[in-house]
mmCIF file of C-alpha atoms in Angstrom:
data_model
loop_
_atom_site.group_PDB
_atom_site.id
_atom_site.type_symbol
_atom_site.label_atom_id
_atom_site.label_comp_id
_atom_site.label_asym_id
_atom_site.label_seq_id
_atom_site.Cartn_x
_atom_site.Cartn_y
_atom_site.Cartn_z
ATOM 1 C CA VAL A 251 6.666 -13.071 -20.890
ATOM 2 C CA GLU A 252 6.897 -14.214 -24.199
ATOM 3 C CA ARG A 253 6.522 -10.280 -25.076
ATOM 4 C CA GLY A 254 9.146 -9.269 -22.209
ATOM 5 C CA GLY A 255 6.950 -9.258 -19.352
ATOM 6 C CA SER A 256 8.919 -9.741 -15.905
ATOM 7 C CA GLY A 257 6.255 -9.670 -13.397
ATOM 8 C CA CYS A 258 2.335 -9.792 -13.258
ATOM 9 C CA LEU A 259 0.001 -7.535 -10.884
ATOM 10 C CA VAL A 260 -2.946 -10.013 -9.505
ATOM 11 C CA SER A 261 -6.161 -7.737 -8.547
ATOM 12 C CA GLY A 262 -9.895 -7.570 -8.574
ATOM 13 C CA GLY A 263 -12.954 -6.799 -6.774
ATOM 14 C CA SER A 264 -14.043 -7.485 -3.146
ATOM 15 C CA THR A 265 -16.854 -9.348 -1.825
ATOM 16 C CA LEU A 266 -19.062 -7.461 1.017
ATOM 17 C CA ALA A 267 -16.637 -9.443 3.495
ATOM 18 C CA GLY A 268 -13.636 -7.448 1.818
ATOM 19 C CA ASP A 269 -11.622 -10.003 0.217
ATOM 20 C CA VAL A 270 -11.164 -10.992 -2.903
ATOM 21 C CA PRO A 271 -11.968 -14.545 -4.101
ATOM 22 C CA LEU A 272 -8.850 -15.793 -5.188
ATOM 23 C CA LEU A 273 -8.565 -19.307 -4.165
ATOM 24 C CA ARG A 274 -10.214 -20.690 -7.620
ATOM 25 C CA PHE A 275 -7.050 -18.716 -9.380
ATOM 26 C CA ILE A 276 -3.740 -20.317 -6.665
ATOM 27 C CA PRO A 277 -3.504 -22.628 -9.938
ATOM 28 C CA THR A 278 -2.632 -20.477 -12.196
ATOM 29 C CA ILE A 279 -0.719 -17.833 -10.056
ATOM 30 C CA LYS A 280 1.760 -20.570 -8.956
ATOM 31 C CA ARG A 281 2.505 -21.364 -12.433
ATOM 32 C CA ALA A 282 2.816 -17.969 -13.323
ATOM 33 C CA LYS A 283 5.743 -17.929 -10.404
ATOM 34 C CA GLN A 284 7.034 -21.338 -10.275
ATOM 35 C CA GLU A 285 6.822 -22.378 -13.874
ATOM 36 C CA LEU A 286 6.842 -18.644 -15.724
ATOM 37 C CA GLY A 287 9.540 -16.814 -13.175
ATOM 38 C CA LEU A 288 7.700 -13.672 -13.349
ATOM 39 C CA SER A 289 6.880 -11.867 -9.988
ATOM 40 C CA ILE A 290 3.678 -12.637 -8.579
ATOM 41 C CA VAL A 291 2.544 -9.222 -6.475
ATOM 42 C CA VAL A 292 -1.944 -9.598 -4.662
ATOM 43 C CA HIS A 293 -4.109 -7.161 -3.815
ATOM 44 C CA THR A 294 -6.285 -9.661 -1.338
ATOM 45 C CA GLY A 295 -8.711 -7.324 0.868
ATOM 46 C CA ILE A 296 -8.857 -9.350 3.885
ATOM 47 C CA VAL A 297 -7.375 -13.018 4.479
ATOM 48 C CA PHE A 298 -8.530 -15.761 6.161
ATOM 49 C CA GLU A 299 -5.940 -18.570 6.507
ATOM 50 C CA GLU A 300 -6.996 -21.103 3.496
ATOM 51 C CA VAL A 301 -6.196 -17.726 1.273
ATOM 52 C CA ALA A 302 -2.832 -16.809 3.228
ATOM 53 C CA ALA A 303 -1.709 -20.079 3.149
ATOM 54 C CA ALA A 304 -2.538 -20.715 -0.475
ATOM 55 C CA LEU A 305 -0.255 -17.861 -1.528
ATOM 56 C CA GLY A 306 2.250 -18.985 0.812
ATOM 57 C CA GLU A 307 2.239 -22.204 -1.221
ATOM 58 C CA ALA A 308 2.575 -20.564 -4.422
ATOM 59 C CA GLY A 309 5.593 -18.178 -3.465
ATOM 60 C CA ILE A 310 4.319 -15.041 -4.224
ATOM 61 C CA ASP A 311 6.235 -11.786 -4.027
ATOM 62 C CA GLY A 312 4.166 -9.282 -1.997
ATOM 63 C CA ALA A 313 0.847 -9.661 -0.710
ATOM 64 C CA MET A 314 -0.645 -6.137 -0.587
ATOM 65 C CA LEU A 315 -3.635 -4.500 1.709
ATOM 66 C CA ASP A 316 -4.838 -1.183 2.865
ATOM 67 C CA ILE A 317 -4.910 -0.878 6.588
ATOM 68 C CA MET A 318 -7.504 1.558 8.525
ATOM 69 C CA GLY A 319 -7.290 2.364 11.779
ATOM 70 C CA SER A 320 -11.000 3.116 12.192
ATOM 71 C CA ASN A 321 -13.759 1.973 12.566
ATOM 72 C CA ASP A 322 -16.042 4.258 11.014
ATOM 73 C CA THR A 323 -13.784 4.337 8.685
ATOM 74 C CA ILE A 324 -14.204 0.845 7.830
ATOM 75 C CA ARG A 325 -17.633 0.994 8.439
ATOM 76 C CA GLU A 326 -18.457 4.215 6.559
ATOM 77 C CA ILE A 327 -15.852 4.595 3.637
ATOM 78 C CA TYR A 328 -15.108 0.644 3.041
ATOM 79 C CA HIS A 329 -19.232 -0.741 3.670
ATOM 80 C CA LEU A 330 -17.785 -3.151 5.813
ATOM 81 C CA ASP A 331 -18.656 -5.193 8.861
ATOM 82 C CA ILE A 332 -15.959 -6.088 10.505
ATOM 83 C CA VAL A 333 -13.161 -4.585 13.038
ATOM 84 C CA LYS A 334 -9.563 -3.055 12.488
ATOM 85 C CA GLU A 335 -8.667 -6.167 14.133
ATOM 86 C CA ALA A 336 -9.125 -8.027 11.263
ATOM 87 C CA PHE A 337 -7.274 -5.992 9.247
ATOM 88 C CA GLU A 338 -3.859 -6.923 11.836
ATOM 89 C CA HIS A 339 -5.100 -10.474 11.557
ATOM 90 C CA SER A 340 -4.961 -10.636 8.153
ATOM 91 C CA MET A 341 -1.099 -9.279 7.936
ATOM 92 C CA GLU A 342 -0.754 -12.199 11.309
ATOM 93 C CA LEU A 343 -1.986 -14.985 8.617
ATOM 94 C CA LEU A 344 0.713 -13.876 5.468
ATOM 95 C CA ASN A 345 3.006 -13.633 8.349
ATOM 96 C CA LYS A 346 2.284 -17.285 9.413
ATOM 97 C CA HIS A 347 2.841 -18.721 6.019
ATOM 98 C CA ASN A 348 5.632 -16.684 4.656
ATOM 99 C CA VAL A 349 3.827 -14.071 2.092
ATOM 100 C CA PRO A 350 5.877 -11.047 1.947
ATOM 101 C CA LEU A 351 3.769 -8.515 3.382
ATOM 102 C CA MET A 352 3.414 -4.912 2.149
ATOM 103 C CA PRO A 353 0.243 -2.799 3.723
ATOM 104 C CA HIS A 354 -1.002 0.111 2.272
ATOM 105 C CA ILE A 355 -1.886 3.130 4.250
ATOM 106 C CA VAL A 356 -4.033 5.975 2.640
ATOM 107 C CA VAL A 357 -3.800 8.531 4.247
ATOM 108 C CA GLY A 358 -7.170 11.061 4.294
ATOM 109 C CA LEU A 359 -9.490 8.226 3.387
ATOM 110 C CA HIS A 360 -12.047 9.364 5.305
ATOM 111 C CA ARG A 361 -13.701 12.210 3.659
ATOM 112 C CA GLY A 362 -9.909 14.070 3.783
ATOM 113 C CA GLN A 363 -9.885 13.528 7.551
ATOM 114 C CA LEU A 364 -7.375 12.125 9.328
ATOM 115 C CA LYS A 365 -9.524 9.557 11.168
ATOM 116 C CA GLY A 366 -6.938 6.810 12.658
ATOM 117 C CA GLU A 367 -3.763 6.385 10.230
ATOM 118 C CA ALA A 368 -1.793 6.672 13.541
ATOM 119 C CA GLU A 369 -3.781 3.265 14.380
ATOM 120 C CA ALA A 370 -2.859 1.814 11.551
ATOM 121 C CA VAL A 371 1.020 2.657 11.600
ATOM 122 C CA ARG A 372 0.917 1.064 15.459
ATOM 123 C CA MET A 373 -0.576 -1.748 13.447
ATOM 124 C CA ILE A 374 1.846 -2.559 10.369
ATOM 125 C CA ALA A 375 4.658 -1.620 12.478
ATOM 126 C CA ARG A 376 4.154 -5.053 15.367
ATOM 127 C CA GLN A 377 4.069 -7.006 11.931
ATOM 128 C CA LYS A 378 7.568 -6.412 10.752
ATOM 129 C CA PRO A 379 6.278 -5.803 6.924
ATOM 130 C CA GLU A 380 8.657 -6.187 3.849
ATOM 131 C CA ARG A 381 7.641 -2.682 2.875
ATOM 132 C CA VAL A 382 5.122 -0.037 3.932
ATOM 133 C CA MET A 383 3.345 1.395 0.837
ATOM 134 C CA VAL A 384 1.931 4.853 1.458
ATOM 135 C CA VAL A 385 -0.660 6.208 -0.725
ATOM 136 C CA ALA A 386 -2.796 10.147 -0.345
ATOM 137 C CA PHE A 387 -6.603 9.754 -1.013
ATOM 138 C CA LYS A 388 -7.943 10.915 -4.567
ATOM 139 C CA PRO A 389 -11.052 11.965 -5.574
ATOM 140 C CA LEU A 390 -12.488 10.063 -8.692
ATOM 141 C CA LEU A 391 -15.008 11.637 -10.948
ATOM 142 C CA GLY A 392 -18.330 9.673 -10.898
ATOM 143 C CA THR A 393 -18.004 8.323 -7.420
ATOM 144 C CA PRO A 394 -20.092 9.267 -4.385
ATOM 145 C CA MET A 395 -16.873 10.920 -2.785
ATOM 146 C CA GLU A 396 -15.782 12.931 -6.115
ATOM 147 C CA ASP A 397 -16.293 16.059 -4.038
ATOM 148 C CA SER A 398 -14.431 15.429 -1.217
ATOM 149 C CA PRO A 399 -11.684 16.680 0.043
ATOM 150 C CA THR A 400 -8.301 15.800 0.155
ATOM 151 C CA SER A 401 -5.753 15.699 3.151
ATOM 152 C CA THR A 402 -2.685 18.627 3.143
ATOM 153 C CA PRO A 403 0.417 18.130 1.794
ATOM 154 C CA MET A 404 1.802 18.390 5.196
ATOM 155 C CA GLU A 405 -0.208 15.973 7.072
ATOM 156 C CA ILE A 406 0.471 13.469 4.380
ATOM 157 C CA ALA A 407 3.941 14.315 5.097
ATOM 158 C CA ARG A 408 3.203 13.479 8.685
ATOM 159 C CA VAL A 409 2.155 9.869 8.162
ATOM 160 C CA ILE A 410 5.276 9.278 6.317
ATOM 161 C CA LEU A 411 7.071 10.164 8.998
ATOM 162 C CA ALA A 412 5.292 8.439 11.582
ATOM 163 C CA CYS A 413 6.251 5.610 9.324
ATOM 164 C CA ARG A 414 9.932 6.027 9.505
ATOM 165 C CA LEU A 415 10.250 6.759 12.802
ATOM 166 C CA SER A 416 8.650 3.658 14.121
ATOM 167 C CA MET A 417 9.992 1.469 10.935
ATOM 168 C CA PRO A 418 13.170 2.916 10.292
ATOM 169 C CA GLU A 419 14.820 -0.304 9.316
ATOM 170 C CA THR A 420 11.419 -0.860 6.930
ATOM 171 C CA PRO A 421 11.725 0.444 3.553
ATOM 172 C CA VAL A 422 9.057 3.521 3.059
ATOM 173 C CA ILE A 423 7.049 3.951 -0.694
ATOM 174 C CA MET A 424 5.219 6.850 -2.086
ATOM 175 C CA GLY A 425 2.921 5.225 -4.394
ATOM 176 C CA CYS A 426 1.214 5.927 -7.318
ATOM 177 C CA ALA A 427 -2.353 7.675 -5.940
ATOM 178 C CA ARG A 428 -2.158 10.707 -4.802
ATOM 179 C CA PRO A 429 -3.634 14.106 -6.597
ATOM 180 C CA THR A 430 -1.880 15.227 -8.977
ATOM 181 C CA GLY A 431 -0.508 19.222 -10.299
ATOM 182 C CA GLU A 432 0.923 21.830 -7.709
ATOM 183 C CA TYR A 433 -0.427 19.401 -4.583
ATOM 184 C CA LYS A 434 2.122 16.471 -5.677
ATOM 185 C CA ILE A 435 5.053 18.461 -6.876
ATOM 186 C CA GLU A 436 4.402 19.645 -2.566
ATOM 187 C CA ILE A 437 3.569 16.438 -1.723
ATOM 188 C CA ASP A 438 6.554 14.480 -2.743
ATOM 189 C CA GLN A 439 9.444 17.072 -1.916
ATOM 190 C CA LEU A 440 7.846 16.263 1.295
ATOM 191 C CA ALA A 441 7.375 12.855 0.973
ATOM 192 C CA ILE A 442 11.710 12.886 0.588
ATOM 193 C CA ARG A 443 11.868 15.591 3.307
ATOM 194 C CA ALA A 444 10.574 12.481 5.632
ATOM 195 C CA GLY A 445 12.855 10.082 4.933
ATOM 196 C CA VAL A 446 10.593 7.948 1.717
ATOM 197 C CA ASN A 447 13.107 5.123 0.514
ATOM 198 C CA GLY A 448 11.208 5.454 -3.138
ATOM 199 C CA MET A 449 8.281 6.989 -4.784
ATOM 200 C CA ALA A 450 6.053 5.428 -8.026
ATOM 201 C CA TYR A 451 6.043 8.114 -10.732
ATOM 202 C CA PRO A 452 7.876 11.392 -9.190
ATOM 203 C CA SER A 453 6.812 14.583 -10.224
ATOM 204 C CA GLU A 454 10.396 16.338 -12.193
ATOM 205 C CA GLU A 455 10.823 19.215 -8.999
ATOM 206 C CA ALA A 456 11.047 16.224 -6.789
ATOM 207 C CA HIS A 457 13.656 14.293 -8.847
ATOM 208 C CA GLU A 458 15.841 17.672 -8.671
ATOM 209 C CA PHE A 459 15.323 17.820 -5.586
ATOM 210 C CA ALA A 460 16.121 14.817 -3.992
ATOM 211 C CA ILE A 461 19.651 15.281 -5.969
ATOM 212 C CA GLU A 462 19.902 18.478 -4.322
ATOM 213 C CA GLN A 463 19.131 16.480 -1.009
ATOM 214 C CA GLY A 464 22.274 14.547 -1.970
ATOM 215 C CA LEU A 465 20.544 11.174 -2.420
ATOM 216 C CA GLU A 466 21.126 8.548 -4.625
ATOM 217 C CA ILE A 467 18.953 8.471 -7.434
ATOM 218 C CA ALA A 468 17.543 4.500 -8.874
ATOM 219 C CA VAL A 469 15.238 4.085 -11.318
ATOM 220 C CA SER A 470 12.483 0.918 -11.524
ATOM 221 C CA SER A 471 10.350 0.252 -14.632
ATOM 222 C CA GLY A 472 8.607 -2.650 -12.196
ATOM 223 C CA CYS A 473 5.813 -1.960 -9.208
ATOM 224 C CA CYS A 474 7.071 -0.114 -6.497
ATOM 225 C CA CYS A 475 6.049 -2.057 -4.031
ATOM 226 C CA LEU A 476 8.625 -4.263 -5.785
ATOM 227 C CA MET A 477 11.555 -1.704 -5.471
ATOM 228 C CA ASN A 478 14.409 -3.702 -4.177
ATOM 229 C CA ASP A 479 17.636 -2.494 -2.729
ATOM 230 C CA CYS A 480 16.146 1.086 -2.350
ATOM 231 C CA PRO A 481 18.756 3.680 -1.518
ATOM 232 C CA GLY A 482 18.387 5.498 1.180
#
């Protein structure tokens, strides 16, 4: 705050149950929100009743969690012994306690395959989220999946379009995680065609393409999940 900051993203590693151990930090989160006036968004992982209630009381601005619609992906990629219903229940708990819901779909998470993304879209649409974040799996060096393929730009666009059609009144945002280079340029342009309301770190080509399409451009310096009043 003293240096002009306006917000904070609270994140961390998850337990073997898939949740982020947030309870001990709730008093600090609450102070940062209510006393310092910061915008606070939280990576929650799986959510339990006590955590959802505490986050609601703290008045955070958004809860972000990856939603997976495939039990195979949950088990084989995230190595969690839970089922997809746990993610939908987490969203229900957050809604129950009036925590703005900002779910993420990681396209191609299952080693580049589309496996459960359609179900994830359906699960999210039932919960009426504040906004939906779509990102794309990006292999990371030094990890077991560093040589895994990624989804094609058109497959990513298909998931964005599914979000757009199933939640026409909900802002759909292309998040920051996606492959780079020429691949990114194609993804960005297809995402615009598919109807995103906002995009994190757009390529210059995407910016020019949006102008060519007659779209109104607004620039935000904050986390893409807090893009407000995004132009259509």
